[in-house]
Coordinates of C-alpha atoms and ligand atoms in Angstrom, one line a residue:
X1 CA -21.0 7.0 -25.1
X2 CA -17.6 7.6 -26.5
X3 CA -15.5 10.6 -25.9
X4 CA -12.3 12.0 -27.4
X5 CA -10.4 13.5 -24.7
X6 CA -7.6 13.3 -22.1
X7 CA -7.9 11.9 -18.3
X8 CA -5.6 13.0 -15.7
X9 CA -5.6 11.2 -12.6
X10 CA -4.1 11.8 -9.2
X11 CA -3.7 9.1 -6.6
X12 CA -3.2 9.7 -3.0
X13 CA -2.7 7.0 -0.4
X14 CA -2.1 3.1 -0.4
X15 CA -1.3 0.5 -2.6
X16 CA -4.8 -0.4 -3.0
X17 CA -5.8 3.2 -4.3
X18 CA -2.7 2.7 -7.0
X19 CA -4.5 -0.6 -8.1
X20 CA -8.1 1.1 -8.0
X21 CA -6.6 4.3 -10.0
X22 CA -5.3 1.6 -12.8
X23 CA -9.0 0.4 -12.8
X24 CA -10.3 3.9 -13.3
X25 CA -8.1 4.5 -16.3
X26 CA -9.4 1.3 -17.8
X27 CA -12.9 2.5 -17.5
X28 CA -12.0 6.0 -18.8
X29 CA -10.1 4.4 -21.7
X30 CA -13.1 2.3 -22.7
X31 CA -15.2 5.6 -22.8
X32 CA -12.6 6.9 -25.2
X33 CA -10.4 9.0 -22.7
X34 CA -6.4 8.9 -23.3
X35 CA -4.3 9.0 -20.0
X36 CA -2.2 12.1 -19.7
X37 CA 0.5 13.2 -17.3
X38 CA -0.3 16.8 -18.4
X39 CA -3.0 18.3 -16.1
X40 CA -3.4 21.1 -18.7
X41 CA -4.4 19.1 -21.5
X42 CA -7.1 17.2 -19.2
X43 CA -10.9 17.1 -20.0
X44 CA -11.7 14.9 -16.9
X45 CA -9.4 15.0 -13.9
X46 CA -9.8 12.5 -11.3
X47 CA -8.5 12.8 -7.6
X48 CA -8.4 9.2 -6.0
X49 CA -8.3 9.9 -2.5
X50 CA -7.2 8.5 1.0
X51 CA -8.7 9.3 4.6
X52 CA -6.6 7.2 6.6
X53 CA -5.2 10.4 8.1
X54 CA -6.1 14.0 8.4
X55 CA -3.1 15.1 6.3
X56 CA -4.1 12.7 3.5
X57 CA -7.5 13.8 3.5
X58 CA -6.3 17.6 3.5
X59 CA -4.3 16.9 0.4
X60 CA -7.1 15.8 -1.5
X61 CA -9.1 19.1 -0.9
X62 CA -6.0 20.9 -1.6
X63 CA -5.4 19.2 -4.8
X64 CA -9.1 19.5 -6.1
X65 CA -9.3 23.1 -4.6
X66 CA -7.1 24.3 -7.2
X67 CA -9.1 23.4 -10.1
X68 CA -11.7 26.6 -9.2
X69 CA -10.0 29.2 -11.5
X70 CA -9.2 26.6 -14.2
X71 CA -12.7 25.2 -14.5
X72 CA -13.9 28.8 -15.0
X73 CA -11.6 28.9 -18.2
X74 CA -12.3 25.5 -19.0
X75 CA -16.2 24.9 -18.2
X76 CA -16.2 21.5 -20.1
X77 CA -13.7 20.0 -17.9
X78 CA -15.2 17.3 -15.3
X79 CA -13.6 17.1 -11.9
X80 CA -14.1 14.0 -9.8
X81 CA -13.4 13.2 -6.3
X82 CA -12.9 9.3 -6.3
X83 CA -12.4 6.9 -3.4
X84 CA -12.2 7.1 0.4
X85 CA -12.9 10.7 1.0
X86 CA -15.4 10.8 -1.5
X87 CA -17.4 7.7 0.3
X88 CA -16.9 9.4 3.6
X89 CA -18.2 13.0 2.5
X90 CA -20.6 12.4 0.1
X91 CA -22.6 15.4 -1.0
X92 CA -20.7 17.3 2.0
X93 CA -17.5 17.3 -0.5
X94 CA -19.5 20.1 -2.6
X95 CA -19.3 22.5 0.3
X96 CA -15.5 22.6 0.2
X97 CA -15.3 21.9 -3.6
X98 CA -18.4 23.7 -5.2
X99 CA -16.7 23.1 -8.9
X100 CA -16.5 19.4 -8.1
X101 CA -18.8 17.5 -10.8
X102 CA -18.8 13.8 -9.4
X103 CA -18.3 12.4 -6.1
X104 CA -17.3 8.6 -6.6
X105 CA -17.5 6.4 -3.6
X106 CA -15.3 3.5 -3.1
X107 CA -17.9 1.1 -4.2
X108 CA -19.4 3.0 -7.1
X109 CA -16.6 2.5 -9.8
X110 CA -18.7 0.2 -11.9
X111 CA -21.1 3.3 -12.4
X112 CA -18.4 5.7 -13.3
X113 CA -19.1 5.8 -17.0
X114 CA -23.0 6.3 -16.6
X115 CA -22.0 9.1 -14.3
X116 CA -19.7 10.7 -17.0
X117 CA -22.6 10.5 -19.4
X118 CA -24.9 12.2 -17.2
X119 CA -22.6 15.1 -16.5
X120 CA -21.9 15.2 -20.3
X121 CA -25.6 15.5 -21.2
X122 CA -26.0 18.3 -18.8
X123 CA -26.5 17.0 -15.1
X124 CA -25.1 19.2 -12.7
X125 CA -23.7 17.0 -9.9
X126 CA -23.6 13.3 -9.1
X127 CA -22.9 11.5 -6.1
X128 CA -22.6 7.7 -5.7
X129 CA -21.6 6.4 -2.2
X130 CA -23.9 3.3 -2.5
X131 CA -22.7 0.0 -0.6
X132 CA -22.1 -2.7 -2.9
X133 CA -21.3 -6.4 -2.0
X134 CA -19.4 -7.1 -5.2
X135 CA -15.9 -6.2 -5.9
X136 CA -15.6 -4.2 -9.1
X137 CA -13.8 -6.8 -11.3
X138 CA -12.0 -5.5 -14.5
X139 CA -9.3 -7.5 -16.3
X140 CA -6.3 -5.6 -17.5
X141 CA -6.2 -4.1 -20.8
X142 CA -4.2 -2.2 -23.1
X143 CA -4.4 1.0 -21.1
X144 CA -2.9 -1.0 -18.5
X145 CA -0.2 -3.0 -20.3
X146 CA 1.1 0.5 -21.9
X147 CA 3.1 1.5 -18.9
X148 CA 5.1 -1.9 -19.1
X149 CA 5.7 -2.5 -15.5
X150 CA 7.5 -5.3 -13.8
X151 CA 5.8 -5.3 -10.9
X152 CA 1.9 -4.9 -10.1
X153 CA -0.5 -4.9 -7.4
X154 CA -3.5 -7.2 -7.4
X155 CA -6.4 -6.6 -5.1
X156 CA -7.8 -9.9 -3.8
X157 CA -10.3 -8.7 -1.2
X158 CA -11.6 -5.2 -0.2
X159 CA -12.9 -3.9 3.1
X160 CA -12.6 -4.8 6.7
X161 CA -14.6 -6.4 9.4
X162 CA -12.1 -5.6 12.3
X163 CA -13.1 -2.4 13.4
X164 CA -9.9 -1.3 15.1
X165 CA -11.1 2.0 16.9
X166 CA -8.7 4.5 15.2
X167 CA -9.5 3.3 11.9
X168 CA -11.9 4.8 8.9
X169 CA -11.5 1.7 6.6
X170 CA -14.3 -0.2 7.6
X171 CA -16.8 2.8 7.3
X172 CA -15.2 4.2 3.8
X173 CA -14.5 0.7 2.1
X174 CA -17.2 -1.3 3.5
X175 CA -17.5 -5.1 4.7
X176 CA -14.8 -7.5 4.0
X177 CA -15.4 -9.3 0.6
X178 CA -13.0 -11.6 -1.4
X179 CA -12.7 -11.9 -5.0
X180 CA -13.2 -15.4 -6.8
X181 CA -9.8 -17.3 -6.9
X182 CA -10.4 -17.9 -10.6
X183 CA -10.6 -14.2 -11.6
X184 CA -7.5 -13.5 -9.3
X185 CA -5.7 -16.0 -11.1
X186 CA -7.0 -14.8 -14.5
X187 CA -5.9 -11.4 -13.9
X188 CA -2.2 -12.4 -12.7
X189 CA -1.9 -15.0 -15.9
X190 CA -2.7 -12.1 -18.0
X191 CA -0.1 -10.0 -16.1
X192 CA 2.5 -12.6 -16.4
X193 CA 1.8 -12.6 -20.0
X194 CA 2.7 -8.9 -20.5
X195 CA 6.0 -9.3 -19.1
X196 CA 5.0 -8.9 -15.3
X197 CA 7.5 -10.6 -12.8
X198 CA 6.2 -9.5 -9.3
X199 CA 2.7 -9.2 -8.0
X200 CA 1.8 -7.8 -4.8
X201 CA -1.6 -9.3 -3.3
X202 CA -3.4 -6.6 -1.8
X203 CA -6.5 -6.7 0.9
X204 CA -6.8 -4.9 4.6
X205 CA -6.5 -8.6 6.0
X206 CA -5.3 -11.0 3.4
X207 CA -5.0 -14.0 6.1
X208 CA -8.9 -14.0 6.2
X209 CA -9.2 -14.3 2.4
X210 CA -12.2 -16.3 1.2
X211 CA -13.4 -17.1 4.8
X212 CA -16.8 -15.6 4.6
X213 CA -17.3 -16.9 0.8
X214 CA -16.2 -20.4 2.1
X215 CA -13.8 -20.4 -0.7
X216 CA -10.1 -21.5 -0.8
X217 CA -7.8 -20.1 1.9
X218 CA -5.3 -17.6 1.3
X219 CA -2.3 -20.0 1.8
X220 CA -4.3 -22.2 -1.0
X221 CA -4.4 -19.2 -3.2
X222 CA -0.8 -18.7 -2.9
X223 CA -0.3 -22.3 -4.3
X224 CA -2.3 -21.4 -7.4
X225 CA -0.4 -18.4 -7.9
X226 CA 2.8 -20.1 -7.4
X227 CA 1.9 -22.2 -10.3
X228 CA 1.5 -19.2 -12.8
X229 CA 4.3 -19.2 -15.7
X230 CA 6.4 -15.9 -15.8
X231 CA 5.4 -14.7 -12.4
X232 CA 8.9 -14.8 -10.2
X233 CA 7.9 -13.1 -7.1
X234 CA 4.6 -12.9 -4.9
X235 CA 4.3 -10.3 -2.2
X236 CA 1.2 -9.5 0.0
X237 CA -0.1 -7.0 2.2
X238 CA -1.5 -6.5 4.9
X239 CA -1.6 -9.6 7.3
X240 CA -3.4 -9.1 10.5
X241 CA -1.6 -10.8 13.5
X242 CA -4.5 -12.3 15.1
X243 CA -5.2 -14.4 11.8
X244 CA -1.7 -15.3 10.9
X245 CA -1.8 -19.1 10.4
X246 CA 0.5 -21.7 10.5
X247 CA -0.4 -22.7 7.0
X248 CA 0.4 -19.1 5.8
X249 CA 3.9 -19.6 7.7
X250 CA 4.4 -22.9 5.8
X251 CA 3.3 -21.3 2.5
X252 CA 6.2 -18.5 2.8
X253 CA 8.5 -21.2 3.8
X254 CA 7.7 -23.8 0.9
X255 CA 6.5 -21.7 -1.9
X256 CA 9.5 -20.9 -4.1
X257 CA 8.0 -17.6 -5.5
X258 CA 6.6 -16.0 -2.1
X259 CA 8.9 -13.7 -0.9
X260 CA 10.9 -14.1 2.4
X261 CA 9.3 -11.1 3.8
X262 CA 6.3 -10.4 6.1
X263 CA 4.6 -7.1 6.8
X264 CA 2.8 -7.7 10.0
X265 CA 1.3 -4.4 11.7
X266 CA 1.6 -4.4 15.4
X267 CA 0.6 -0.7 15.9
X268 CA 1.5 -0.8 19.8
X269 CA 3.6 -2.7 22.2
X270 CA 1.5 -2.0 25.0
X271 CA -1.2 -4.4 26.2
X272 CA -3.4 -1.6 27.6
X273 CA -3.4 0.3 24.1
X274 CA -3.8 -2.8 22.0
X275 CA -6.7 -3.6 23.8
X276 CA -8.3 0.1 23.5
X277 CA -7.4 -0.2 19.6
X278 CA -9.5 -3.7 19.6
X279 CA -6.7 -5.3 17.9
X280 CA -7.5 -8.7 19.3
X281 CA -4.2 -9.9 20.3
X282 CA -1.9 -9.2 23.1
X283 CA 2.0 -8.2 23.1
X284 CA 2.9 -11.7 24.0
X285 CA 0.6 -13.2 21.3
X286 CA 2.1 -11.3 18.6
X287 CA 5.7 -12.2 19.7
X288 CA 4.8 -15.8 19.9
X289 CA 3.8 -15.4 16.2
X290 CA 6.8 -13.8 15.3
X291 CA 8.8 -16.8 17.0
X292 CA 6.7 -19.3 15.1
X293 CA 7.5 -17.8 11.9
X294 CA 11.2 -17.5 12.6
X295 CA 11.3 -21.1 13.6
X296 CA 10.2 -22.0 10.1
X297 CA 11.7 -19.0 8.1
X298 CA 14.7 -18.0 10.1
X299 CA 15.9 -15.5 7.5
X300 CA 12.7 -13.8 6.9
X301 CA 12.5 -9.7 6.9
X302 CA 10.0 -8.3 9.0
X303 CA 8.3 -5.0 8.7
X304 CA 5.5 -3.4 10.7
X305 CA 3.2 -0.3 11.2
X306 CA 3.1 1.7 14.5
X307 CA 0.9 4.1 15.8
X308 CA 2.3 6.5 18.5
X309 CA 0.1 8.8 20.6
X310 CA -3.1 6.8 20.6
X311 CA -5.4 8.4 23.4
X312 CA -4.2 7.7 26.6
X313 CA -0.8 6.4 25.7
X314 CA 1.4 7.1 28.8
X315 CA 5.0 7.3 28.6
X316 CA 5.2 3.6 30.0
X317 CA 2.9 2.2 27.2
X318 CA 5.2 4.2 24.7
X319 CA 8.2 2.5 26.1
X320 CA 6.6 -0.8 25.8
X321 CA 6.4 0.0 22.1
X322 CA 10.1 1.0 22.0
X323 CA 11.0 -2.2 23.9
X324 CA 9.1 -4.3 21.4
X325 CA 11.2 -2.7 18.5
X326 CA 14.3 -3.8 20.5
X327 CA 13.2 -7.3 21.0
X328 CA 12.0 -8.1 17.7
X329 CA 14.5 -6.0 15.8
X330 CA 12.3 -5.4 12.6
X331 CA 13.9 -4.6 9.0
X332 CA 11.8 -1.7 8.7
X333 CA 8.8 0.0 10.2
X334 CA 6.1 2.5 9.1
X335 CA 5.3 4.6 12.3
X336 CA 2.4 7.4 12.3
X337 CA 1.2 9.7 14.8
X338 CA -2.4 8.9 15.7
X339 CA -4.6 11.0 13.8
X340 CA -8.2 11.7 14.8
X341 CA -10.8 10.5 12.4
X342 CA -14.4 11.7 13.3
X343 CA -16.0 8.4 11.9
X344 CA -13.6 6.1 14.0
X345 CA -14.7 5.3 17.7
X346 CA -11.3 6.5 19.0
X347 CA -12.2 10.2 18.3
X348 CA -14.3 10.1 21.4
X349 CA -11.9 8.6 23.6
X350 CA -10.7 10.7 26.5
X351 CA -7.0 11.5 27.3
X352 CA -6.1 12.7 23.7
X353 CA -2.4 13.1 23.4
X354 CA -1.1 16.7 22.6
X355 CA 0.5 17.1 19.0
X356 CA 3.9 18.0 20.4
X357 CA 4.1 15.0 22.5
X358 CA 3.0 12.8 19.4
X359 CA 5.6 14.4 17.2
X360 CA 8.4 13.7 19.8
X361 CA 7.5 10.1 20.3
X362 CA 7.4 9.6 16.5
X363 CA 10.8 11.0 16.3
X364 CA 12.1 8.9 19.2
X365 CA 10.6 5.7 17.5
X366 CA 11.9 6.4 14.1
X367 CA 15.6 7.2 15.8
X368 CA 15.6 4.0 17.5
X369 CA 14.4 2.0 14.4
X370 CA 17.3 3.8 12.1
X371 CA 19.6 1.6 14.6
X372 CA 17.8 -1.7 13.7
X373 CA 17.6 -1.0 10.1
X374 CA 21.1 -0.4 9.8
X375 CA 22.0 -3.4 11.8
X376 CA 19.8 -5.6 9.8
X377 CA 21.2 -4.1 6.5
X378 CA 24.9 -4.6 7.7
X379 CA 24.2 -8.3 8.7
X380 CA 23.8 -8.9 5.0
X381 CA 27.4 -7.9 4.0
X382 CA 28.9 -11.0 2.8
X383 CA 25.7 -12.5 1.8
X384 CA 24.7 -13.4 -1.9
X385 CA 21.0 -12.0 -2.6
X386 CA 18.8 -12.6 -5.5
X387 CA 17.9 -9.1 -6.9
X388 CA 15.2 -8.3 -9.4
X389 CA 16.7 -5.7 -11.7
X390 CA 14.6 -2.6 -11.8
X391 CA 17.1 0.1 -13.8
X392 CA 19.7 2.4 -13.3
X393 CA 20.7 4.4 -10.3
X394 CA 23.1 7.3 -9.4
X395 CA 25.4 7.7 -6.5
X396 CA 24.8 10.2 -3.9
X397 CA 26.8 11.3 -0.7
X398 CA 24.0 9.8 1.5
X399 CA 23.6 6.7 -0.4
X400 CA 21.8 6.0 -3.5
X401 CA 19.1 7.4 -5.3
X402 CA 17.2 5.8 -8.4
X403 CA 17.3 7.6 -11.6
X404 CA 17.3 6.7 -15.1
X405 CA 19.9 9.3 -16.3
X406 CA 23.0 7.6 -14.8
X407 CA 24.6 4.7 -16.5
X408 CA 27.0 3.9 -13.8
X409 CA 24.8 2.3 -11.4
X410 CA 21.8 -0.2 -11.5
X411 CA 19.3 -1.0 -8.9
X412 CA 17.1 -3.7 -8.0
X413 CA 15.2 -5.1 -4.8
X414 CA 16.1 -8.3 -2.9
X415 CA 13.3 -10.8 -2.0
X416 CA 13.2 -9.2 1.4
X417 CA 12.4 -5.8 -0.4
X418 CA 15.4 -4.2 0.3
X419 CA 16.7 -1.7 -2.4
X420 CA 20.4 -3.0 -3.9
X421 CA 22.6 -1.1 -5.9
X422 CA 25.3 -2.7 -8.1
X423 CA 27.5 -1.3 -10.7
X424 CA 26.5 -1.1 -14.5
X425 CA 26.3 -4.3 -16.0
X426 CA 24.8 -5.9 -19.3
X427 CA 21.9 -7.4 -17.5
X428 CA 18.3 -6.9 -18.6
X429 CA 15.8 -5.0 -16.5
X430 CA 13.3 -7.7 -15.2
X431 CA 16.3 -10.2 -14.7
X432 CA 16.7 -11.9 -11.2
X433 CA 20.5 -11.9 -10.6
X434 CA 22.7 -12.9 -7.8
X435 CA 24.6 -9.8 -6.1
X436 CA 27.1 -10.4 -3.4
X437 CA 26.6 -7.6 -0.6
X438 CA 29.6 -5.7 -0.1
X439 CA 28.2 -2.4 1.7
X440 CA 25.2 -1.5 3.8
X441 CA 23.5 2.0 3.9
X442 CA 20.8 3.3 5.9
X443 CA 18.2 2.6 3.4
X444 CA 20.0 0.5 0.6
X445 CA 22.7 -2.1 0.1
X446 CA 25.4 -2.2 -2.3
X447 CA 27.3 -5.1 -4.2
X448 CA 28.5 -6.9 -7.2
X449 CA 27.1 -9.3 -9.4
X450 CA 28.3 -12.7 -8.6
X451 CA 30.5 -14.3 -11.3
X452 CA 31.0 -10.8 -13.1
Ligands
5AD501 N1 -3.9 7.5 12.6 C1 -2.8 7.3 12.6 N2 -2.3 6.2 11.8 C2 -3.2 5.2 11.4 N3 -3.4 4.1 10.7 C3 -4.7 3.9 10.4 N4 -5.5 4.6 10.9 C4 -4.7 5.6 11.5 C5 -4.9 6.7 12.2 N5 -6.2 7.0 12.5 C6 -2.0 3.5 10.1 C7 -2.1 2.0 10.9 C8 -2.2 1.0 9.6 C9 -1.5 1.9 8.6 C10 -2.0 1.6 7.0 O1 -2.3 3.4 8.9 O2 -0.7 1.9 11.2 O3 -1.7 0.0 9.9
SF4_502 FE1 -8.2 -0.6 9.7 FE2 -7.9 -2.5 11.4 FE3 -9.2 -3.2 9.3 FE4 -6.6 -2.8 9.3 S1 -7.6 -4.4 10.4 S2 -8.0 -1.8 7.9 S3 -6.4 -1.1 10.9 S4 -10.0 -1.7 10.9

């Protein structure tokens, strides 16, 4: 059925959720709903949720909880919990949020429209957490192009078979499955046609793309995407260290559009903890892969994910992680305090670490990394970087912050994903220009366009 109304989407969590929310907008628009940024105007509110850590899950409940009063005043309002928390909680979600109408699991998107129809025709509540071996495929449409973005995410695979002991992903996103290469190429070609310059390919473990389906490998997919006219940059996340192949290293080295940056989550520098996490590699193997990568791509920027305070992590284990940071000198890290997830096996491990200790370790780790982030940024002074222009920025005492209002500064990103500011120039947003770096700040760089 076609409706006349407004849809408000609130997204919590990772890049994959941002992509999924775009698909939800497309579905809603095909049912006649227009996207709005004004919650008060909405006839349907969707919260696309994340359950990776306790805090993200709480955000979802707190966002949706607010609608109890609103729904009383506006009974026709449809309230939807979508994504990972929905998949995990199923009908239990109604206990905490009784005013919810639809609980839409991670693999139920193709049935979303049907569920809206059911609620509209008087059904009280719908829960759909059924597994699905297919990936919901829908090509970008007008609802997506309206936003006129230069950079887009494209999910190439879903789910995960790795079962790291701390992680909910295999339980909430199901088994690993890859999209067909033709469909990915078609989607990116459409995006390129609408002016998109940069795509980030998403999957929990992109290195194993296509393996289960016996279709082309991830490096082969990169070759195909590299040929798409209009696309200038290709990024991807996430790579699993155990599956990082030499062919992927060659693809990063040889394909001109593939960015000189790799995000390779290590999680811990302690072999004891890596084993308990079921990561499938040792500290030494991880370091070997980094050496193999640096041998072929000496200037590559590296980032990683780290969890501190995993059950039974001792001071020595934590020091192993600190020393790994010193040894590798990552450009940036994402660090998290271990968060107990009841569906993941580590929740039942003994020797849980107390929250205060986790916080202290997290602060120490982040402080150490600040030093390397600055060091890496300073090493770029005097270099000329290619920058994809994003817009205007404003100068502040602590560095620079992006905003559209200020006319003096402009901002963009380097291939290594660093934020680069430069004086206002008559350059077009979406252009790739050369900037000579003159100054480095904790989280950004500053320079002048070459030849200006
Ligand atoms: N607690 C803390 N961090 C976690 N991550 C995944 N599960 C947990 C958890 N239970 C982190 C990992 C992963 C990133 C996306 O989130 O570092 O790489
Ligand atoms: Fe979670 Fe491990 Fe799969 Fe990453 S590889 S999604 S951490 S189970």
